[in-house]
mmCIF file of C-alpha atoms in Angstrom:
data_model
loop_
_atom_site.group_PDB
_atom_site.id
_atom_site.type_symbol
_atom_site.label_atom_id
_atom_site.label_comp_id
_atom_site.label_asym_id
_atom_site.label_seq_id
_atom_site.Cartn_x
_atom_site.Cartn_y
_atom_site.Cartn_z
ATOM 1 C CA MET A 10 -9.042 155.287 97.120
ATOM 2 C CA SER A 11 -6.260 156.276 99.523
ATOM 3 C CA ARG A 12 -7.281 157.987 102.734
ATOM 4 C CA ASN A 13 -5.553 161.220 103.663
ATOM 5 C CA ALA A 14 -4.690 162.844 106.976
ATOM 6 C CA LEU A 15 -3.372 166.099 108.405
ATOM 7 C CA VAL A 16 -1.224 166.048 111.567
ATOM 8 C CA THR A 17 -0.260 169.251 113.395
ATOM 9 C CA GLY A 18 2.845 169.605 115.562
ATOM 10 C CA ALA A 19 4.465 166.885 113.468
ATOM 11 C CA ALA A 20 8.124 167.953 113.255
ATOM 12 C CA ARG A 21 9.302 165.567 115.970
ATOM 13 C CA GLY A 22 8.309 163.458 118.946
ATOM 14 C CA ILE A 23 4.694 162.372 119.275
ATOM 15 C CA GLY A 24 3.500 164.264 116.188
ATOM 16 C CA ARG A 25 6.239 162.773 114.033
ATOM 17 C CA ALA A 26 5.467 159.279 115.303
ATOM 18 C CA ILE A 27 1.767 159.762 114.552
ATOM 19 C CA ALA A 28 2.436 161.007 111.021
ATOM 20 C CA LEU A 29 4.780 158.106 110.243
ATOM 21 C CA ARG A 30 2.388 155.550 111.722
ATOM 22 C CA LEU A 31 -0.527 156.834 109.645
ATOM 23 C CA ALA A 32 1.696 156.660 106.568
ATOM 24 C CA ARG A 33 2.543 153.045 107.411
ATOM 25 C CA ASP A 34 -1.194 152.448 107.751
ATOM 26 C CA GLY A 35 -1.526 153.501 104.112
ATOM 27 C CA LEU A 36 -2.643 157.117 104.467
ATOM 28 C CA ASN A 37 -1.179 160.085 102.649
ATOM 29 C CA VAL A 38 -0.200 162.597 105.332
ATOM 30 C CA ALA A 39 0.089 166.389 105.351
ATOM 31 C CA VAL A 40 2.305 167.505 108.232
ATOM 32 C CA ASN A 41 2.299 170.844 110.036
ATOM 33 C CA ASP A 42 4.443 172.692 112.542
ATOM 34 C CA ILE A 43 5.644 176.223 113.221
ATOM 35 C CA LYS A 44 8.256 177.926 111.042
ATOM 36 C CA ALA A 45 11.024 177.421 113.628
ATOM 37 C CA SER A 46 10.579 173.664 113.216
ATOM 38 C CA SER A 47 10.497 173.649 109.402
ATOM 39 C CA SER A 48 13.753 171.697 109.056
ATOM 40 C CA GLY A 49 12.458 168.803 111.130
ATOM 41 C CA LEU A 50 9.095 169.029 109.404
ATOM 42 C CA ASN A 51 10.653 168.677 105.959
ATOM 43 C CA LYS A 52 12.515 165.581 107.131
ATOM 44 C CA VAL A 53 9.247 164.001 108.270
ATOM 45 C CA GLN A 54 7.708 164.779 104.884
ATOM 46 C CA GLN A 55 10.633 163.050 103.180
ATOM 47 C CA GLU A 56 10.315 160.008 105.442
ATOM 48 C CA ILE A 57 6.657 159.677 104.497
ATOM 49 C CA GLU A 58 7.400 160.010 100.791
ATOM 50 C CA LYS A 59 10.047 157.279 101.066
ATOM 51 C CA MET A 60 7.220 154.969 102.164
ATOM 52 C CA GLY A 61 5.495 155.625 98.857
ATOM 53 C CA ARG A 62 2.836 157.921 100.316
ATOM 54 C CA LYS A 63 2.020 161.506 99.350
ATOM 55 C CA SER A 64 2.995 164.207 101.825
ATOM 56 C CA VAL A 65 3.278 167.965 102.123
ATOM 57 C CA ALA A 66 4.934 170.056 104.844
ATOM 58 C CA ILE A 67 2.905 173.109 105.875
ATOM 59 C CA THR A 68 4.226 175.691 108.336
ATOM 60 C CA ALA A 69 1.468 177.481 110.227
ATOM 61 C CA ASP A 70 0.586 178.720 113.708
ATOM 62 C CA VAL A 71 -2.474 176.722 114.786
ATOM 63 C CA SER A 72 -3.512 179.459 117.215
ATOM 64 C CA VAL A 73 -4.342 181.782 114.284
ATOM 65 C CA ASP A 74 -7.716 181.181 112.643
ATOM 66 C CA LYS A 75 -6.790 182.212 109.105
ATOM 67 C CA ALA A 76 -3.594 180.171 109.286
ATOM 68 C CA VAL A 77 -5.576 177.032 110.154
ATOM 69 C CA GLU A 78 -8.036 177.652 107.328
ATOM 70 C CA THR A 79 -5.201 178.161 104.834
ATOM 71 C CA MET A 80 -3.383 175.092 106.149
ATOM 72 C CA MET A 81 -6.378 172.901 105.350
ATOM 73 C CA GLN A 82 -6.654 174.346 101.852
ATOM 74 C CA SER A 83 -2.965 173.651 101.246
ATOM 75 C CA ALA A 84 -3.326 170.062 102.416
ATOM 76 C CA ALA A 85 -6.266 169.565 100.062
ATOM 77 C CA LYS A 86 -4.401 171.003 97.100
ATOM 78 C CA GLU A 87 -1.251 168.964 97.631
ATOM 79 C CA LEU A 88 -2.717 165.599 98.593
ATOM 80 C CA GLY A 89 -5.547 165.600 96.085
ATOM 81 C CA SER A 90 -6.128 166.422 92.469
ATOM 82 C CA LEU A 91 -8.744 169.103 93.037
ATOM 83 C CA ASP A 92 -8.153 172.696 92.009
ATOM 84 C CA VAL A 93 -9.157 174.299 95.297
ATOM 85 C CA GLY A 94 -10.052 177.974 95.271
ATOM 86 C CA THR A 95 -10.353 180.495 98.098
ATOM 87 C CA SER A 96 -11.463 179.595 101.603
ATOM 88 C CA SER A 97 -14.950 180.886 100.842
ATOM 89 C CA SER A 98 -15.244 178.738 97.731
ATOM 90 C CA ARG A 99 -18.327 176.513 97.767
ATOM 91 C CA PHE A 100 -16.320 173.987 95.767
ATOM 92 C CA PHE A 101 -13.754 173.860 98.561
ATOM 93 C CA HIS A 102 -16.289 173.454 101.333
ATOM 94 C CA LEU A 103 -18.268 170.750 99.523
ATOM 95 C CA PHE A 104 -15.398 168.595 98.357
ATOM 96 C CA PHE A 105 -12.445 169.140 100.698
ATOM 97 C CA TRP A 106 -13.102 166.003 102.729
ATOM 98 C CA LEU A 107 -12.986 163.818 99.658
ATOM 99 C CA ILE A 108 -9.321 164.725 100.100
ATOM 100 C CA ILE A 109 -8.690 164.795 103.889
ATOM 101 C CA GLN A 110 -10.599 162.324 106.057
ATOM 102 C CA VAL A 111 -8.562 162.459 109.287
ATOM 103 C CA ILE A 112 -7.185 165.388 111.276
ATOM 104 C CA VAL A 113 -4.941 165.035 114.319
ATOM 105 C CA ALA A 114 -4.699 168.270 116.335
ATOM 106 C CA ASN A 115 -1.442 167.362 118.068
ATOM 107 C CA ALA A 116 0.372 170.704 118.441
ATOM 108 C CA GLY A 117 0.824 171.862 122.026
ATOM 109 C CA ILE A 118 3.150 173.434 124.594
ATOM 110 C CA VAL A 119 3.941 173.021 128.305
ATOM 111 C CA GLN A 120 5.588 175.042 131.080
ATOM 112 C CA VAL A 121 6.590 174.319 134.693
ATOM 113 C CA LYS A 122 5.723 177.186 137.089
ATOM 114 C CA PRO A 123 4.061 177.703 140.462
ATOM 115 C CA ILE A 124 0.634 179.311 140.130
ATOM 116 C CA VAL A 125 1.770 182.488 141.901
ATOM 117 C CA ASP A 126 4.534 182.991 139.309
ATOM 118 C CA ILE A 127 2.407 182.425 136.194
ATOM 119 C CA THR A 128 1.959 185.650 134.233
ATOM 120 C CA THR A 129 -1.034 186.503 132.100
ATOM 121 C CA GLU A 130 1.310 186.170 129.121
ATOM 122 C CA ASP A 131 2.183 182.605 130.205
ATOM 123 C CA TRP A 132 -1.497 181.778 130.638
ATOM 124 C CA ASP A 133 -2.583 183.269 127.327
ATOM 125 C CA LYS A 134 0.222 181.555 125.399
ATOM 126 C CA MET A 135 -0.674 178.192 126.926
ATOM 127 C CA PHE A 136 -4.343 178.512 126.011
ATOM 128 C CA ALA A 137 -3.636 180.018 122.585
ATOM 129 C CA VAL A 138 -1.842 176.853 121.472
ATOM 130 C CA ASN A 139 -3.276 174.054 123.620
ATOM 131 C CA MET A 140 -6.915 175.154 123.689
ATOM 132 C CA ARG A 141 -7.554 177.622 120.869
ATOM 133 C CA GLY A 142 -5.342 175.654 118.466
ATOM 134 C CA VAL A 143 -7.303 172.456 119.056
ATOM 135 C CA PHE A 144 -10.598 174.372 118.863
ATOM 136 C CA LEU A 145 -9.691 175.910 115.493
ATOM 137 C CA CYS A 146 -8.585 172.574 114.030
ATOM 138 C CA TYR A 147 -11.759 170.876 115.284
ATOM 139 C CA LYS A 148 -13.927 173.723 113.972
ATOM 140 C CA GLU A 149 -12.419 173.969 110.487
ATOM 141 C CA ALA A 150 -12.398 170.199 110.067
ATOM 142 C CA ALA A 151 -16.027 169.902 111.133
ATOM 143 C CA LYS A 152 -17.217 172.696 108.828
ATOM 144 C CA VAL A 153 -16.027 170.893 105.746
ATOM 145 C CA MET A 154 -16.961 167.419 107.004
ATOM 146 C CA ILE A 155 -20.520 168.535 107.668
ATOM 147 C CA ALA A 156 -20.796 170.170 104.238
ATOM 148 C CA GLN A 157 -19.405 167.071 102.552
ATOM 149 C CA GLY A 158 -21.758 164.732 104.407
ATOM 150 C CA THR A 159 -19.392 161.752 104.519
ATOM 151 C CA GLY A 160 -18.250 161.993 108.143
ATOM 152 C CA GLY A 161 -14.665 161.825 109.324
ATOM 153 C CA LYS A 162 -12.239 161.409 112.201
ATOM 154 C CA ILE A 163 -11.212 164.339 114.396
ATOM 155 C CA ILE A 164 -8.541 163.542 116.986
ATOM 156 C CA GLY A 165 -7.057 165.891 119.587
ATOM 157 C CA ALA A 166 -4.133 165.989 122.002
ATOM 158 C CA CYS A 167 -5.204 165.836 125.639
ATOM 159 C CA SER A 168 -3.150 164.471 128.566
ATOM 160 C CA THR A 169 -3.390 162.421 131.731
ATOM 161 C CA LEU A 170 -3.282 165.857 133.344
ATOM 162 C CA GLY A 171 -6.632 166.477 131.676
ATOM 163 C CA HIS A 172 -7.990 163.759 133.990
ATOM 164 C CA ARG A 173 -5.913 164.343 137.115
ATOM 165 C CA PRO A 174 -4.042 167.625 137.718
ATOM 166 C CA ALA A 175 -0.515 168.068 139.051
ATOM 167 C CA PRO A 176 1.201 170.928 140.898
ATOM 168 C CA MET A 177 3.505 173.294 139.016
ATOM 169 C CA LEU A 178 1.624 172.585 135.775
ATOM 170 C CA SER A 179 -1.662 174.316 136.560
ATOM 171 C CA HIS A 180 -2.137 176.280 133.335
ATOM 172 C CA TYR A 181 -1.153 173.235 131.277
ATOM 173 C CA CYS A 182 -3.627 171.103 133.248
ATOM 174 C CA ALA A 183 -6.389 173.665 132.767
ATOM 175 C CA SER A 184 -5.810 173.767 129.012
ATOM 176 C CA LYS A 185 -6.005 169.978 128.784
ATOM 177 C CA TRP A 186 -9.193 169.808 130.848
ATOM 178 C CA GLY A 187 -10.520 172.261 128.276
ATOM 179 C CA VAL A 188 -9.554 169.948 125.416
ATOM 180 C CA ARG A 189 -11.313 167.071 127.150
ATOM 181 C CA GLY A 190 -14.505 169.104 127.576
ATOM 182 C CA LEU A 191 -14.384 170.400 124.009
ATOM 183 C CA THR A 192 -13.890 166.864 122.696
ATOM 184 C CA GLN A 193 -16.986 165.640 124.532
ATOM 185 C CA ALA A 194 -19.156 168.571 123.426
ATOM 186 C CA ALA A 195 -17.983 168.324 119.811
ATOM 187 C CA ALA A 196 -18.679 164.591 119.765
ATOM 188 C CA MET A 197 -22.241 165.241 120.925
ATOM 189 C CA GLU A 198 -22.836 167.977 118.343
ATOM 190 C CA TRP A 199 -21.334 166.183 115.353
ATOM 191 C CA ALA A 200 -22.357 162.566 115.886
ATOM 192 C CA LYS A 201 -25.390 163.085 113.640
ATOM 193 C CA HIS A 202 -22.951 163.962 110.845
ATOM 194 C CA LYS A 203 -21.032 160.683 111.318
ATOM 195 C CA ILE A 204 -18.039 162.575 112.667
ATOM 196 C CA THR A 205 -16.236 160.969 115.588
ATOM 197 C CA VAL A 206 -14.222 163.170 117.934
ATOM 198 C CA ASN A 207 -11.754 161.605 120.357
ATOM 199 C CA ALA A 208 -8.526 162.564 122.131
ATOM 200 C CA TYR A 209 -5.438 160.758 123.354
ATOM 201 C CA CYS A 210 -3.967 161.331 126.822
ATOM 202 C CA PRO A 211 -0.234 160.551 127.115
ATOM 203 C CA GLY A 212 1.394 160.186 130.511
ATOM 204 C CA MET A 213 3.243 162.948 132.285
ATOM 205 C CA PHE A 214 6.633 161.745 131.078
ATOM 206 C CA THR A 215 6.799 160.788 127.419
ATOM 207 C CA THR A 216 10.142 160.485 125.621
ATOM 208 C CA VAL A 217 10.981 163.799 123.858
ATOM 209 C CA PHE A 218 7.749 165.269 125.265
ATOM 210 C CA PHE A 219 8.326 166.992 128.605
ATOM 211 C CA ARG A 220 11.563 168.692 127.654
ATOM 212 C CA ASN A 221 13.047 172.221 127.442
ATOM 213 C CA THR A 222 9.781 173.656 128.705
ATOM 214 C CA ASN A 223 10.602 177.181 129.817
ATOM 215 C CA LEU A 224 12.744 177.753 126.715
ATOM 216 C CA MET A 225 9.897 176.378 124.624
ATOM 217 C CA ILE A 226 7.410 178.880 126.050
ATOM 218 C CA LYS A 227 9.731 181.773 125.143
ATOM 219 C CA THR A 228 10.522 180.568 121.632
ATOM 220 C CA GLY A 229 7.152 179.120 120.657
ATOM 221 C CA PHE A 230 8.448 175.561 120.281
ATOM 222 C CA THR A 231 5.860 172.810 120.228
ATOM 223 C CA LYS A 232 5.749 170.093 122.861
ATOM 224 C CA THR A 233 7.586 167.659 120.621
ATOM 225 C CA ALA A 234 10.686 169.899 120.633
ATOM 226 C CA MET A 235 11.383 169.593 124.356
ATOM 227 C CA GLY A 236 14.553 168.445 126.180
ATOM 228 C CA ASP A 237 14.709 167.322 129.838
ATOM 229 C CA MET A 238 13.500 170.497 131.499
ATOM 230 C CA VAL A 239 10.221 169.376 133.053
ATOM 231 C CA ASP A 240 12.150 166.756 134.966
ATOM 232 C CA GLU A 241 14.871 169.312 135.720
ATOM 233 C CA GLU A 242 12.490 172.081 136.808
ATOM 234 C CA LEU A 243 10.429 169.779 139.034
ATOM 235 C CA ALA A 244 13.652 168.424 140.543
ATOM 236 C CA LYS A 245 14.792 171.967 141.406
ATOM 237 C CA ILE A 246 11.488 172.747 143.083
ATOM 238 C CA GLU A 247 11.557 169.539 145.121
ATOM 239 C CA GLY A 248 15.280 169.704 145.947
ATOM 240 C CA LYS A 249 16.197 166.647 143.883
ATOM 241 C CA GLN A 250 18.732 165.886 141.153
ATOM 242 C CA LYS A 251 18.016 165.945 137.431
ATOM 243 C CA GLY A 252 16.631 162.558 136.445
ATOM 244 C CA ASP A 253 15.228 161.789 139.907
ATOM 245 C CA ILE A 254 11.646 162.692 138.973
ATOM 246 C CA ILE A 255 11.608 160.466 135.902
ATOM 247 C CA LYS A 256 13.179 157.610 137.899
ATOM 248 C CA TYR A 257 10.525 158.037 140.577
ATOM 249 C CA TYR A 258 7.757 157.786 138.004
ATOM 250 C CA GLU A 259 9.337 154.775 136.318
ATOM 251 C CA ASN A 260 9.952 152.931 139.584
ATOM 252 C CA ASP A 261 6.960 153.932 141.708
ATOM 253 C CA LYS A 262 4.192 155.541 139.641
ATOM 254 C CA ILE A 263 4.026 153.801 136.256
ATOM 255 C CA ALA A 264 2.719 150.243 136.581
ATOM 256 C CA LEU A 265 4.534 149.067 133.447
ATOM 257 C CA GLY A 266 7.822 150.463 134.731
ATOM 258 C CA ARG A 267 8.873 152.750 131.878
ATOM 259 C CA ILE A 268 8.033 156.115 130.391
ATOM 260 C CA SER A 269 6.199 155.970 127.099
ATOM 261 C CA LYS A 270 7.664 156.278 123.630
ATOM 262 C CA PRO A 271 6.071 158.402 120.890
ATOM 263 C CA GLU A 272 5.258 155.166 119.052
ATOM 264 C CA ASP A 273 3.059 154.064 121.975
ATOM 265 C CA ILE A 274 0.873 157.120 121.450
ATOM 266 C CA ALA A 275 0.930 156.732 117.671
ATOM 267 C CA SER A 276 -0.491 153.213 117.977
ATOM 268 C CA LEU A 277 -3.535 154.566 119.809
ATOM 269 C CA VAL A 278 -4.017 157.338 117.253
ATOM 270 C CA SER A 279 -3.796 154.731 114.489
ATOM 271 C CA TYR A 280 -6.803 153.013 116.049
ATOM 272 C CA LEU A 281 -8.731 156.262 116.531
ATOM 273 C CA ALA A 282 -8.121 157.134 112.866
ATOM 274 C CA SER A 283 -9.302 153.739 111.620
ATOM 275 C CA GLN A 284 -12.725 152.281 110.905
ATOM 276 C CA ASP A 285 -12.224 150.018 113.923
ATOM 277 C CA SER A 286 -13.089 153.009 116.135
ATOM 278 C CA ASP A 287 -16.284 153.947 114.283
ATOM 279 C CA TYR A 288 -18.449 153.231 117.359
ATOM 280 C CA MET A 289 -16.276 155.313 119.685
ATOM 281 C CA THR A 290 -16.656 159.049 120.189
ATOM 282 C CA GLY A 291 -16.250 161.703 122.875
ATOM 283 C CA GLN A 292 -13.486 159.784 124.635
ATOM 284 C CA SER A 293 -10.190 161.115 125.976
ATOM 285 C CA VAL A 294 -8.237 157.885 126.203
ATOM 286 C CA LEU A 295 -5.534 157.414 128.833
ATOM 287 C CA ILE A 296 -2.284 155.881 127.596
ATOM 288 C CA ASP A 297 0.202 156.250 130.445
ATOM 289 C CA GLY A 298 1.489 152.774 131.276
ATOM 290 C CA GLY A 299 -0.872 152.382 134.210
ATOM 291 C CA THR A 300 -0.305 155.634 136.096
ATOM 292 C CA THR A 301 -3.909 156.813 136.057
ATOM 293 C CA PHE A 302 -6.808 154.371 136.361
ATOM 294 C CA SER A 303 -10.399 155.168 135.460
#
């Protein structure tokens, strides 16, 4: 029987690469993003279907509890053959994970600001998506996995900044330390149910990741929709030119000498979603080209 997955924040960048990689691995993949990214999301769905896999595009805000619950129901209906009822349906809770075995909570946002300039609105928005969104995806996935009794794979988006913080990104760092802690606690709670919970930690500069950050905060764009603004904003603060920060990281900070591609991250998620990682749980795995060593 085909295995099925749900990937949030999948319209572009890292999320898109993860969804396409899982499809190449033979999984059917439901993809999610916010309404503003629906055009890109539909294209990802079509790319997956061209591979001969089932897919469905679901727009939803992962920071809203009912939206996450409905998203999972929609994925079950579209990828499987079950006639799924309401969210309170016992049939849904007992059999959903015959349909979806893997969830990747990838959606997230970022913003460059000094601590003294961060507003409560900035802080709350950051945690609503990066922390609450991951929490809700973990929670809803675990509820049905536990009821089903067949285990599963829960995978979250952390960051190297969830291991080692950086200035001008304090609220982002704090949210990712939260994801790391949640991942460890969830792994401890759910191991007895044969559910593994792990996270992936991309480097600070990932292609089409740290981009258009301040605009993204205002518009609600996910991290995969960004342009070059983290580099640009950090350069302004440090009195450098656009591109200088990325060059510095490539030349002096990243051992392998290049920023990562979305496909680099997708390869790690492929492993975390596979049976090869069955004996691994509670880990937030660094994948940053040798910038952070543990």
